[in-house]
Coordinates of C-alpha atoms and ligand atoms in Angstrom, one line a residue:
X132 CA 7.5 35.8 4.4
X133 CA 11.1 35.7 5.7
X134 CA 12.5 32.6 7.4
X135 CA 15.8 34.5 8.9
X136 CA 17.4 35.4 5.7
X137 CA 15.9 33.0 3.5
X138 CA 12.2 34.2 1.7
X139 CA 9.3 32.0 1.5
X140 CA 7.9 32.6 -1.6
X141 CA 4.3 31.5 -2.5
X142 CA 2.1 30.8 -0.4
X143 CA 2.2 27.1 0.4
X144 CA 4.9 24.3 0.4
X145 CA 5.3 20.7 0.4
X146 CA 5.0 19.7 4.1
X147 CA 8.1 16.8 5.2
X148 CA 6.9 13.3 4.8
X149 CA 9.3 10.3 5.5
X150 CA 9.6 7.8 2.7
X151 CA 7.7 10.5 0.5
X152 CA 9.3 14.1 0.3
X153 CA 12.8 13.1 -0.8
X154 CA 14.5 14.9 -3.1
X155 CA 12.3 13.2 -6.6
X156 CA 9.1 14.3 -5.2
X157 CA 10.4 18.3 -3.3
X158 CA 12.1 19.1 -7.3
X159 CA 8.1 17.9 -9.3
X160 CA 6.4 19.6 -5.9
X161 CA 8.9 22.5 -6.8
X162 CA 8.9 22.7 -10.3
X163 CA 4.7 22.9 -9.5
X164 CA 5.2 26.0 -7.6
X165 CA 5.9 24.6 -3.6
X166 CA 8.9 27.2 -3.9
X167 CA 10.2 26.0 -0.8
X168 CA 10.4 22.8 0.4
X169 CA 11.5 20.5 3.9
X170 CA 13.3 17.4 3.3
X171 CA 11.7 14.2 5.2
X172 CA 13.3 13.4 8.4
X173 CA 16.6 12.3 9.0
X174 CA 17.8 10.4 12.2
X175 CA 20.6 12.8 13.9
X176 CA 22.1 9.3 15.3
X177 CA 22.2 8.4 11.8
X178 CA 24.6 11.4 10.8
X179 CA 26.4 11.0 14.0
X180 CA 27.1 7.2 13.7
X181 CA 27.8 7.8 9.5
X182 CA 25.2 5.4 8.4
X183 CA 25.2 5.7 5.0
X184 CA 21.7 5.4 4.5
X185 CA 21.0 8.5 6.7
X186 CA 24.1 10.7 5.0
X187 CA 24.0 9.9 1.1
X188 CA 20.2 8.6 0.6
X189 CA 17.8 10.7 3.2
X190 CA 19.9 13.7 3.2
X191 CA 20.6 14.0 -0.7
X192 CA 19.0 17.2 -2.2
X193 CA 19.3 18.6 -5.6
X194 CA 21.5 22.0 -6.3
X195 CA 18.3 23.0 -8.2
X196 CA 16.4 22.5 -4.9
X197 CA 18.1 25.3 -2.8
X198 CA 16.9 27.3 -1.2
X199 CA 16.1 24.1 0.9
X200 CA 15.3 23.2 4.7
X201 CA 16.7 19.8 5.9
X202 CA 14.5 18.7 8.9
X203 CA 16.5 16.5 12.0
X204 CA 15.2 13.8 13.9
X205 CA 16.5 13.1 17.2
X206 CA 16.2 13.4 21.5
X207 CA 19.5 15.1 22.6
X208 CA 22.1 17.7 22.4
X209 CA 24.6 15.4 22.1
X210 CA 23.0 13.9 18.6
X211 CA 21.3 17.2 17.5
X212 CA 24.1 19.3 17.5
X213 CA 26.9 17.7 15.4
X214 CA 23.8 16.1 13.5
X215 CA 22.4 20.0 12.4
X216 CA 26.1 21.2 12.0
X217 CA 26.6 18.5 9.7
X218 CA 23.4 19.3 7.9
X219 CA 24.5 23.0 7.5
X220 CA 28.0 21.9 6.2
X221 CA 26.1 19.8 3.5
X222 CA 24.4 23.1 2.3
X223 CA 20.9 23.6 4.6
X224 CA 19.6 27.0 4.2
X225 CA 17.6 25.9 6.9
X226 CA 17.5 23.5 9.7
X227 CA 14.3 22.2 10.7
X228 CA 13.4 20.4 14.1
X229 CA 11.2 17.6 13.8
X230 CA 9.0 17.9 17.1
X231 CA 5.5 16.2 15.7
X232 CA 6.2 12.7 14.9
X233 CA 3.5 10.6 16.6
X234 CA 4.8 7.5 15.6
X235 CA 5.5 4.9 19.2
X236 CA 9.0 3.7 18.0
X237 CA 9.8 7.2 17.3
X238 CA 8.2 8.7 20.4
X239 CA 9.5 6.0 22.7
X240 CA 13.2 7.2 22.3
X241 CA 12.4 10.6 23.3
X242 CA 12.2 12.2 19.6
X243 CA 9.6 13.6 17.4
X244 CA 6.7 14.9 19.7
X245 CA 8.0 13.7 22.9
X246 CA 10.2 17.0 22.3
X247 CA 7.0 18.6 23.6
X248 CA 6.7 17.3 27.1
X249 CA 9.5 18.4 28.7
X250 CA 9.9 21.9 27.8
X251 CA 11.9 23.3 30.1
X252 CA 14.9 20.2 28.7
X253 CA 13.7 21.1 25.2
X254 CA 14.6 24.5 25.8
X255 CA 18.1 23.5 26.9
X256 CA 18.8 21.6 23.5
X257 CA 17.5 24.0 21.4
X258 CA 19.3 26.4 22.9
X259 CA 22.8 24.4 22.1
X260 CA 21.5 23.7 19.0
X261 CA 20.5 27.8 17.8
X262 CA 24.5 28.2 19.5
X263 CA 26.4 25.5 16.9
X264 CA 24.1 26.8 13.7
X265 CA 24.5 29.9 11.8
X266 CA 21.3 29.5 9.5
X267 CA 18.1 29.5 10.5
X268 CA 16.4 27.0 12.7
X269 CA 13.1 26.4 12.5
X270 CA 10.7 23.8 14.8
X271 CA 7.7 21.4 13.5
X272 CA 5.6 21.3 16.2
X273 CA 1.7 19.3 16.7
X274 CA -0.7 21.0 19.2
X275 CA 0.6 18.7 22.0
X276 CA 1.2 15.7 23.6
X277 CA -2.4 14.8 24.3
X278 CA -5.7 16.7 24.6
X279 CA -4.5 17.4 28.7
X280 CA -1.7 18.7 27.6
X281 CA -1.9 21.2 24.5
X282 CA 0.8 23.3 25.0
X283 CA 2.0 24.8 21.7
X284 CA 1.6 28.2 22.8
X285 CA 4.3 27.8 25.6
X286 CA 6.5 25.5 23.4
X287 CA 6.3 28.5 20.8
X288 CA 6.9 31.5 23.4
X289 CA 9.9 29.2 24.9
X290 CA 11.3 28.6 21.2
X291 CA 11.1 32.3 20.2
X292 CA 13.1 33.1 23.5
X293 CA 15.6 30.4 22.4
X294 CA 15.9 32.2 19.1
X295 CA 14.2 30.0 16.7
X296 CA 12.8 31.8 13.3
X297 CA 10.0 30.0 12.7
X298 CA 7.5 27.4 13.9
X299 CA 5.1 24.9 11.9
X300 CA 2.2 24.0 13.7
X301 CA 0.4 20.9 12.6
X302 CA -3.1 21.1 15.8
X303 CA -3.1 17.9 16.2
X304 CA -2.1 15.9 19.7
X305 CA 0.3 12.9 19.5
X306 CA -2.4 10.9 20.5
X307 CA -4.0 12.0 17.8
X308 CA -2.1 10.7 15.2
X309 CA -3.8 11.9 12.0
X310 CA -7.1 11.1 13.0
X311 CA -9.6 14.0 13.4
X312 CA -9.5 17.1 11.9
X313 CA -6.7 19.7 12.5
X314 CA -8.1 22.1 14.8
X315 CA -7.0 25.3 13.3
X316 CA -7.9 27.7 16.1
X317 CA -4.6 26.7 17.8
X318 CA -2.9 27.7 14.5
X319 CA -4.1 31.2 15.3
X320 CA -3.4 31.1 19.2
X321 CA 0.6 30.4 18.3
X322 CA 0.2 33.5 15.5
X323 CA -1.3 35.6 18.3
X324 CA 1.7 34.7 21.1
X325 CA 4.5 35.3 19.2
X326 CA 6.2 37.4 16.7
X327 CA 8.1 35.3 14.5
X328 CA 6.6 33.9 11.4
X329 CA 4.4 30.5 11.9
X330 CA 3.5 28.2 9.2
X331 CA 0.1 26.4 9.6
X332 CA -0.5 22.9 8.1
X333 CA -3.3 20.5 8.9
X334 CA -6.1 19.2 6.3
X335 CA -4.9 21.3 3.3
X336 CA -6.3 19.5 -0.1
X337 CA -6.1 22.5 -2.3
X338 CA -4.7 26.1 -2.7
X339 CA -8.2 27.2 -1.6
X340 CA -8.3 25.7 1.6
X341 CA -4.4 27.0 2.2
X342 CA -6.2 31.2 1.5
X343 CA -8.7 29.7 3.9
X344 CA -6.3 28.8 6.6
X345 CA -4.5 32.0 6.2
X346 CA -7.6 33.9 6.3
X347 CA -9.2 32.0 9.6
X348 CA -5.2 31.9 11.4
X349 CA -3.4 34.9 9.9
X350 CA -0.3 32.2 8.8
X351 CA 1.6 33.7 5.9
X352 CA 2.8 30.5 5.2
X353 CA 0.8 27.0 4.6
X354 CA 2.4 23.5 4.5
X355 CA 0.6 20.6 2.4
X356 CA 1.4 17.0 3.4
X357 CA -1.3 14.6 2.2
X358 CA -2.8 16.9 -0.4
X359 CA 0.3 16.8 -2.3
X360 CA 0.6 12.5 -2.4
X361 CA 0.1 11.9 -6.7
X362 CA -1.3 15.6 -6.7
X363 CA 2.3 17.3 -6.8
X364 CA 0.1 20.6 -9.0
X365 CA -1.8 21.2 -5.8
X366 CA 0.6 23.6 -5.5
X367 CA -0.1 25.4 -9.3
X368 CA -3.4 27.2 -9.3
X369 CA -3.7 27.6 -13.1
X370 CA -3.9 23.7 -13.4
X371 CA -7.4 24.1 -12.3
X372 CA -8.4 26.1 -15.2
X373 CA -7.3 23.6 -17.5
X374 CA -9.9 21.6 -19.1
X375 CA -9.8 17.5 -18.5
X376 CA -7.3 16.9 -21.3
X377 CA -5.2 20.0 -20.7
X378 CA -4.6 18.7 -17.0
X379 CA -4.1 15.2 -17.8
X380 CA -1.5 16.3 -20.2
X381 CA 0.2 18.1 -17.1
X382 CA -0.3 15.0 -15.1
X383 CA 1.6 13.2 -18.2
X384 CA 4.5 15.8 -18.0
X385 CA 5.0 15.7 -14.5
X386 CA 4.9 12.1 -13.9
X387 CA 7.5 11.4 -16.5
X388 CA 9.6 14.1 -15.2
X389 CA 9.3 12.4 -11.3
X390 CA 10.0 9.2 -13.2
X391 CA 13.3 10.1 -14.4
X392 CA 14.3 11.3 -10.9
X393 CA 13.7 8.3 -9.6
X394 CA 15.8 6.6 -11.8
X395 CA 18.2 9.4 -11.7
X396 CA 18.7 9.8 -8.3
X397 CA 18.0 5.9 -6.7
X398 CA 19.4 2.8 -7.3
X399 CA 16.8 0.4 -8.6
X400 CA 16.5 -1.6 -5.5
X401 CA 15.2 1.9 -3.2
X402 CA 13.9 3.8 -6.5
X403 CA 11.2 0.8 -7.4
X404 CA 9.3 1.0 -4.5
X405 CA 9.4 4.9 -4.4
X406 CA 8.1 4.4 -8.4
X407 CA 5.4 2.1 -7.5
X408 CA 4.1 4.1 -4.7
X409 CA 3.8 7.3 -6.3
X410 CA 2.6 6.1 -9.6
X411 CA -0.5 4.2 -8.1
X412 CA -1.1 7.3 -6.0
X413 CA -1.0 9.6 -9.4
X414 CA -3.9 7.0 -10.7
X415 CA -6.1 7.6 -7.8
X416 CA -9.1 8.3 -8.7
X417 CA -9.4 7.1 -12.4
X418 CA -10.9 3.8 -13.8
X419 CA -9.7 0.3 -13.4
X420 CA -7.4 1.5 -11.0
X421 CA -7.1 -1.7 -8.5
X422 CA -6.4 -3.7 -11.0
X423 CA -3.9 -1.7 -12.6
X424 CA -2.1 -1.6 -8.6
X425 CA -2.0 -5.0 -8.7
X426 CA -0.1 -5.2 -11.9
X427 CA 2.5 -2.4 -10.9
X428 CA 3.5 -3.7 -7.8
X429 CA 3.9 -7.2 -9.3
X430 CA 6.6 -5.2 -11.6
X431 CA 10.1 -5.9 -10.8
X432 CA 12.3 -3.8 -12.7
X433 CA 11.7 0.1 -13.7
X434 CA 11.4 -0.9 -17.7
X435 CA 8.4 -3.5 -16.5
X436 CA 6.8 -1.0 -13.7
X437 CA 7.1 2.1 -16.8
X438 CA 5.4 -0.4 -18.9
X439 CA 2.3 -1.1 -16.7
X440 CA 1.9 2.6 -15.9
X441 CA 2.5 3.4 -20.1
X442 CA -0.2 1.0 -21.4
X443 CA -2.4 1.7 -17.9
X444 CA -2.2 5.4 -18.3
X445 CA -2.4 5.9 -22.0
X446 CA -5.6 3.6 -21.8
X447 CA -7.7 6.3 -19.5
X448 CA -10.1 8.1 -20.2
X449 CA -8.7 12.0 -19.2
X450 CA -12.3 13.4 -18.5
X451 CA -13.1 10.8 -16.1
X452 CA -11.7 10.8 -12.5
X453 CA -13.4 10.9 -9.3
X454 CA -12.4 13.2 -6.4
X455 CA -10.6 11.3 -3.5
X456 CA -10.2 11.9 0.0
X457 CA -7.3 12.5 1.6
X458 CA -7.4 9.2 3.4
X459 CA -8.0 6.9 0.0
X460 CA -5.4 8.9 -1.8
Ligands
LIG190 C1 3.6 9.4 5.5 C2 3.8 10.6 6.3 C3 5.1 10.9 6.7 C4 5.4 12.0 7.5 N1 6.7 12.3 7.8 C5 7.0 13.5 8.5 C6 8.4 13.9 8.7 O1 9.3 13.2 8.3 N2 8.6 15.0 9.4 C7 7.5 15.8 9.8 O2 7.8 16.9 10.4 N3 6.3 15.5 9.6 C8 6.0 14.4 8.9 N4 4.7 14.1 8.6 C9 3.6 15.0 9.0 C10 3.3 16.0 7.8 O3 4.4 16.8 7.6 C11 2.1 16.9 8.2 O4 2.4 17.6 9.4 C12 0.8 16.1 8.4 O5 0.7 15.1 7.4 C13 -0.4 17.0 8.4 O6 -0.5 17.7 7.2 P1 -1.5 17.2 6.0 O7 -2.9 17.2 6.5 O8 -1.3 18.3 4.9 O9 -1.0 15.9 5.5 C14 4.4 12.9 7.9 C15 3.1 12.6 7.4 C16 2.8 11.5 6.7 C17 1.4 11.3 6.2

């Protein structure tokens, strides 16, 4: 598939998640196979108002990384425009419109999925926005705002007349949040409206549920979100035909490697909690594994939070490890 100029190789990708896909986890997720991958977030007010935070943390990516899409954040042209210009002068093959955060704080400021109730004013910023940027410009859309008012199909058929390249669509309301399942039919109805490439995401633990959603939607393109939390080689098919040792010796590999991002690319104060997090999500599943979490998040440095996961995870047994759900990742 062809986002504008830029090929989508593979056939799924490691969905954006704020506080998760930064550029440590999209280079392991990468290196696994997600050949593409979406930066989390970042707050066009932020770039406009040069908050350091937003610029040289949120937006970093990796040289290795490109091609890559930076996704924005934000509720007006006046934010979104020299926000996304700025995120193409930094390097972003493409520019991504976040229009599917549910979260209140988010949504009560106009941004993230409150970009789908007022489509005829959404149409009037993406349309200044598609004018100031050269590459291509995508939108992450849900289903809708609520179940009264599901209206990804005219969102999408407004956004291809703006001259957007491609959608995401995640079928599930605001109101929704992530509760529920996806409800991939809608998936399809978007693929049916329009001609431009759509990505589906929604539910997708494994690479055989991504052939499924292709298969049931016609998407040529799947994004993986939760699936891919401490399970970055959701995205490499031949780690399921390793046996238990071969794959925890993956595991082994690409933890380290994450590990070293983190300390390479965060100072210790941000880069601790991002190595506690993911390193008790890479133990789901095994033995002893609470009171291993309690131990790692009592760590305080990176030497003592690598020493708790060294002796925790060289102490497992690799054949035994229990299946999660999504939800207890
Ligand atoms: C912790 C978390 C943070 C997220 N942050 C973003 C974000 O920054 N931008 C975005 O478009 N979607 C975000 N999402 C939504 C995911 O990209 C995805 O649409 C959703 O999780 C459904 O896919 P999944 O079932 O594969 O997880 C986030 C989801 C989670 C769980």
């Amino acid at each position: 598939m062809f986002i504008g100029n830029v090929e989508v190789k593979g056939l799924a990708r490691l969905a954006p998640m704020a506080g998760i896909s930064n550029a440590a986890f999209r280079m392991v997720a990468r290196e696994c196979g997600s050949e593409l991958t979406t930066s989390e977030e970042i707050d066009a007010q932020g770039i406009f108002r040069k908050n350091t935070k937003t610029r040289y943390d949120i937006a970093k990516y990796l040289p290795e990384e490109k091609p890559i899409a930076l996704q924005i954040l934000g509720a007006d042209a006046e934010t979104l425009v020299p926000g996304a210009q700025w995120l193409q002068d930094q390097g972003a093959d493409i520019i991504d419109l976040n229009m599917g955060c549910p979260v209140k704080k988010i949504t009560k400021t106009g941004r993230g999925s409150a970009l789908m109730k007022d489509v005829p004013k959404t149409a009037k910023i993406l349309a200044a926005m598609r004018k100031a940027i050269d590459v291509p410009f995508t939108i992450k859309i849900r289903s809708g705002w609520d179940e009264k008012h599901l209206n990804a199909v005219e969102i999408a058929k407004m956004a291809e007349d703006v001259g957007i390249d491609a959608i995401t669509v995640h079928p599930r309301t605001r109101s929704q949040q992530f509760s529920g399942l996806s409800k991939w039919e809608m998936i399809g109805q978007v693929v049916d409206a329009v001609n431009i490439p759509i990505t589906g995401n929604g539910d997708v633990k494994s690479m055989t549920d991504a052939r499924r959603m292709a298969a049931e939607t016609g998407v040529e393109s799947v994004m993986i979100g939760r699936g891919a939390m401490g399970k970055p080689w959701v995205f490499d098919e031949s780690f399921d035909e390793l046996d238990e040792q071969g794959k925890y010796e993956y595991q082994t590999r690409v933890i380290n490697r994450h590990v070293q991002l983190i300390m390479e690319l965060f100072p210790e104060h941000v880069g601790l909690v991002q190595m506690q997090k993911h390193l008790s999500w890479y133990a789901g599943g095994r033995e002893r594994v609470r009171s291993f979490r309690v131990e790692l998040f009592g760590a305080r440095t990176y030497e003592e939070t690598q020493g708790v996961f060294d002796r925790y995870w060289s102490s497992v047994d690799p054949s035994r490890i229990r299946q999660l759900d999504m939800a207890l990742v």
